[in-house]
Amino acid sequence: EAGLMPINNQTGADWYDSLSEPQQTLYDAIEEMCPEFEKLTTDECEEFMRELDDLGIENAEQFSDAYYSQYDGWHPEADFAEEFMIETGAVNEDNPIFFAIDWQQVWDHSLCYDFNTIEFDGTTYFFHNN
């Protein structure tokens, strides 16, 4: 684990100050790339950072390298797969078969091996599986 401190009813500032410098830098990187992160409680921030640690993301550089995007809604993996395939040029929206693609199948059979996810607070975060 990243060695996060127990909360013990600390305020947000006290909790942040209790983090090591690399943990503070990681927190800052998360907040910069995921602005909604600042609305989380200290317990939720700590839980999210532990989940990152479980993926091997322990510092700001690793987070910045691995973070790809985030989605909320009913089918985040399908939404991710569709956008990823369009962005990478693997599929063209003008192709007549575009509307027949099962994007969840694309995620399940192709992309899930290259990306890790964290489902947190109604949002799914996607990270390159380095």
mmCIF file of C-alpha atoms in Angstrom:
data_model
loop_
_atom_site.group_PDB
_atom_site.id
_atom_site.type_symbol
_atom_site.label_atom_id
_atom_site.label_comp_id
_atom_site.label_asym_id
_atom_site.label_seq_id
_atom_site.Cartn_x
_atom_site.Cartn_y
_atom_site.Cartn_z
ATOM 1 C CA GLU A 1 0.000 0.000 0.000
ATOM 2 C CA ALA A 2 0.997 3.614 -0.402
ATOM 3 C CA GLY A 3 1.306 4.009 3.370
ATOM 4 C CA LEU A 4 -1.617 6.389 3.711
ATOM 5 C CA MET A 5 -2.358 7.689 7.164
ATOM 6 C CA PRO A 6 -5.558 6.735 8.987
ATOM 7 C CA ILE A 7 -8.111 9.533 8.966
ATOM 8 C CA ASN A 8 -8.913 9.834 12.703
ATOM 9 C CA ASN A 9 -11.405 12.659 12.075
ATOM 10 C CA GLN A 10 -8.814 14.902 10.451
ATOM 11 C CA THR A 11 -9.919 17.862 8.401
ATOM 12 C CA GLY A 12 -9.063 17.829 4.705
ATOM 13 C CA ALA A 13 -6.081 20.142 5.205
ATOM 14 C CA ASP A 14 -4.769 18.089 8.132
ATOM 15 C CA TRP A 15 -5.156 14.894 6.108
ATOM 16 C CA TYR A 16 -3.359 16.403 3.117
ATOM 17 C CA ASP A 17 -0.563 17.668 5.375
ATOM 18 C CA SER A 18 -0.205 14.163 6.856
ATOM 19 C CA LEU A 19 0.578 12.711 3.414
ATOM 20 C CA SER A 20 4.160 12.224 2.314
ATOM 21 C CA GLU A 21 5.446 14.578 -0.378
ATOM 22 C CA PRO A 22 5.012 11.942 -3.144
ATOM 23 C CA GLN A 23 1.442 11.285 -1.946
ATOM 24 C CA GLN A 24 0.670 15.015 -1.958
ATOM 25 C CA THR A 25 2.052 15.265 -5.489
ATOM 26 C CA LEU A 26 -0.103 12.284 -6.515
ATOM 27 C CA TYR A 27 -3.174 13.885 -4.924
ATOM 28 C CA ASP A 28 -2.450 17.138 -6.787
ATOM 29 C CA ALA A 29 -2.102 15.269 -10.099
ATOM 30 C CA ILE A 30 -5.399 13.453 -9.542
ATOM 31 C CA GLU A 31 -7.156 16.701 -8.666
ATOM 32 C CA GLU A 32 -5.701 18.428 -11.747
ATOM 33 C CA MET A 33 -6.784 15.681 -14.173
ATOM 34 C CA CYS A 34 -10.045 14.784 -12.371
ATOM 35 C CA PRO A 35 -11.477 18.049 -10.971
ATOM 36 C CA GLU A 36 -14.398 16.295 -9.260
ATOM 37 C CA PHE A 37 -11.860 14.618 -6.968
ATOM 38 C CA GLU A 38 -11.791 17.671 -4.718
ATOM 39 C CA LYS A 39 -15.452 17.138 -3.769
ATOM 40 C CA LEU A 40 -14.637 13.770 -2.164
ATOM 41 C CA THR A 41 -14.219 13.304 1.564
ATOM 42 C CA THR A 42 -10.795 12.492 2.961
ATOM 43 C CA ASP A 43 -11.941 8.874 3.437
ATOM 44 C CA GLU A 44 -12.980 8.683 -0.223
ATOM 45 C CA CYS A 45 -9.718 10.267 -1.394
ATOM 46 C CA GLU A 46 -7.760 7.759 0.636
ATOM 47 C CA GLU A 47 -9.831 4.867 -0.745
ATOM 48 C CA PHE A 48 -9.304 6.059 -4.338
ATOM 49 C CA MET A 49 -5.559 6.397 -3.763
ATOM 50 C CA ARG A 50 -5.484 2.861 -2.311
ATOM 51 C CA GLU A 51 -7.259 1.552 -5.403
ATOM 52 C CA LEU A 52 -4.634 3.296 -7.545
ATOM 53 C CA ASP A 53 -1.947 1.669 -5.429
ATOM 54 C CA ASP A 54 -3.560 -1.723 -6.106
ATOM 55 C CA LEU A 55 -3.036 -1.008 -9.829
ATOM 56 C CA GLY A 56 0.610 -0.148 -9.185
ATOM 57 C CA ILE A 57 0.023 3.597 -9.518
ATOM 58 C CA GLU A 58 1.903 5.032 -6.571
ATOM 59 C CA ASN A 59 3.029 8.480 -7.690
ATOM 60 C CA ALA A 60 2.051 11.446 -9.841
ATOM 61 C CA GLU A 61 4.210 10.421 -12.805
ATOM 62 C CA GLN A 62 2.664 6.942 -12.905
ATOM 63 C CA PHE A 63 -0.816 8.471 -12.623
ATOM 64 C CA SER A 64 -0.174 10.941 -15.444
ATOM 65 C CA ASP A 65 1.254 8.195 -17.657
ATOM 66 C CA ALA A 66 -1.558 5.717 -16.973
ATOM 67 C CA TYR A 67 -4.691 7.903 -16.768
ATOM 68 C CA TYR A 68 -6.678 7.873 -19.991
ATOM 69 C CA SER A 69 -10.219 9.066 -19.280
ATOM 70 C CA GLN A 70 -13.332 8.647 -17.204
ATOM 71 C CA TYR A 71 -16.985 7.979 -17.914
ATOM 72 C CA ASP A 72 -20.154 7.830 -15.930
ATOM 73 C CA GLY A 73 -23.536 6.572 -16.992
ATOM 74 C CA TRP A 74 -25.014 3.210 -17.788
ATOM 75 C CA HIS A 75 -22.354 1.690 -20.050
ATOM 76 C CA PRO A 76 -18.978 3.312 -19.355
ATOM 77 C CA GLU A 77 -16.919 0.526 -20.968
ATOM 78 C CA ALA A 78 -18.968 0.689 -24.174
ATOM 79 C CA ASP A 79 -18.737 4.493 -24.245
ATOM 80 C CA PHE A 80 -14.988 4.267 -23.688
ATOM 81 C CA ALA A 81 -14.560 1.650 -26.426
ATOM 82 C CA GLU A 82 -16.481 3.735 -28.955
ATOM 83 C CA GLU A 83 -14.542 6.918 -28.239
ATOM 84 C CA PHE A 84 -11.193 5.099 -28.121
ATOM 85 C CA MET A 85 -11.763 3.385 -31.471
ATOM 86 C CA ILE A 86 -12.782 6.683 -33.088
ATOM 87 C CA GLU A 87 -9.837 8.606 -31.568
ATOM 88 C CA THR A 88 -7.302 6.007 -32.692
ATOM 89 C CA GLY A 89 -8.762 5.862 -36.197
ATOM 90 C CA ALA A 90 -9.624 2.167 -35.895
ATOM 91 C CA VAL A 91 -13.159 2.907 -37.021
ATOM 92 C CA ASN A 92 -14.674 5.725 -39.036
ATOM 93 C CA GLU A 93 -18.041 7.166 -37.995
ATOM 94 C CA ASP A 94 -18.960 7.508 -41.685
ATOM 95 C CA ASN A 95 -18.644 3.759 -42.250
ATOM 96 C CA PRO A 96 -22.138 2.215 -42.592
ATOM 97 C CA ILE A 97 -21.266 -0.572 -40.152
ATOM 98 C CA PHE A 98 -20.399 1.954 -37.434
ATOM 99 C CA PHE A 99 -23.925 1.878 -36.013
ATOM 100 C CA ALA A 100 -23.960 -1.927 -35.876
ATOM 101 C CA ILE A 101 -20.898 -2.236 -33.655
ATOM 102 C CA ASP A 102 -21.493 -3.665 -30.186
ATOM 103 C CA TRP A 103 -19.119 -1.444 -28.223
ATOM 104 C CA GLN A 104 -19.418 -3.531 -25.046
ATOM 105 C CA GLN A 105 -18.139 -6.527 -27.035
ATOM 106 C CA VAL A 106 -15.232 -4.420 -28.280
ATOM 107 C CA TRP A 107 -14.375 -3.608 -24.655
ATOM 108 C CA ASP A 108 -14.877 -7.182 -23.426
ATOM 109 C CA HIS A 109 -12.873 -8.862 -26.194
ATOM 110 C CA SER A 110 -10.215 -6.319 -27.101
ATOM 111 C CA LEU A 111 -9.681 -3.311 -24.880
ATOM 112 C CA CYS A 112 -10.138 -4.712 -21.368
ATOM 113 C CA TYR A 113 -6.713 -6.338 -21.630
ATOM 114 C CA ASP A 114 -4.969 -3.032 -22.293
ATOM 115 C CA PHE A 115 -6.720 -0.925 -19.653
ATOM 116 C CA ASN A 116 -7.459 -1.111 -15.948
ATOM 117 C CA THR A 117 -10.535 0.487 -14.459
ATOM 118 C CA ILE A 118 -11.566 1.840 -11.112
ATOM 119 C CA GLU A 119 -15.276 2.275 -10.488
ATOM 120 C CA PHE A 120 -15.644 4.992 -7.919
ATOM 121 C CA ASP A 121 -18.442 7.322 -6.831
ATOM 122 C CA GLY A 122 -20.516 6.618 -9.959
ATOM 123 C CA THR A 123 -17.620 7.131 -12.358
ATOM 124 C CA THR A 124 -15.388 4.599 -14.109
ATOM 125 C CA TYR A 125 -11.769 5.686 -14.505
ATOM 126 C CA PHE A 126 -9.681 4.139 -17.284
ATOM 127 C CA PHE A 127 -5.922 3.621 -16.999
ATOM 128 C CA HIS A 128 -3.423 2.225 -19.482
ATOM 129 C CA ASN A 129 -2.291 -1.178 -18.263
ATOM 130 C CA ASN A 130 1.441 -0.520 -18.348
#
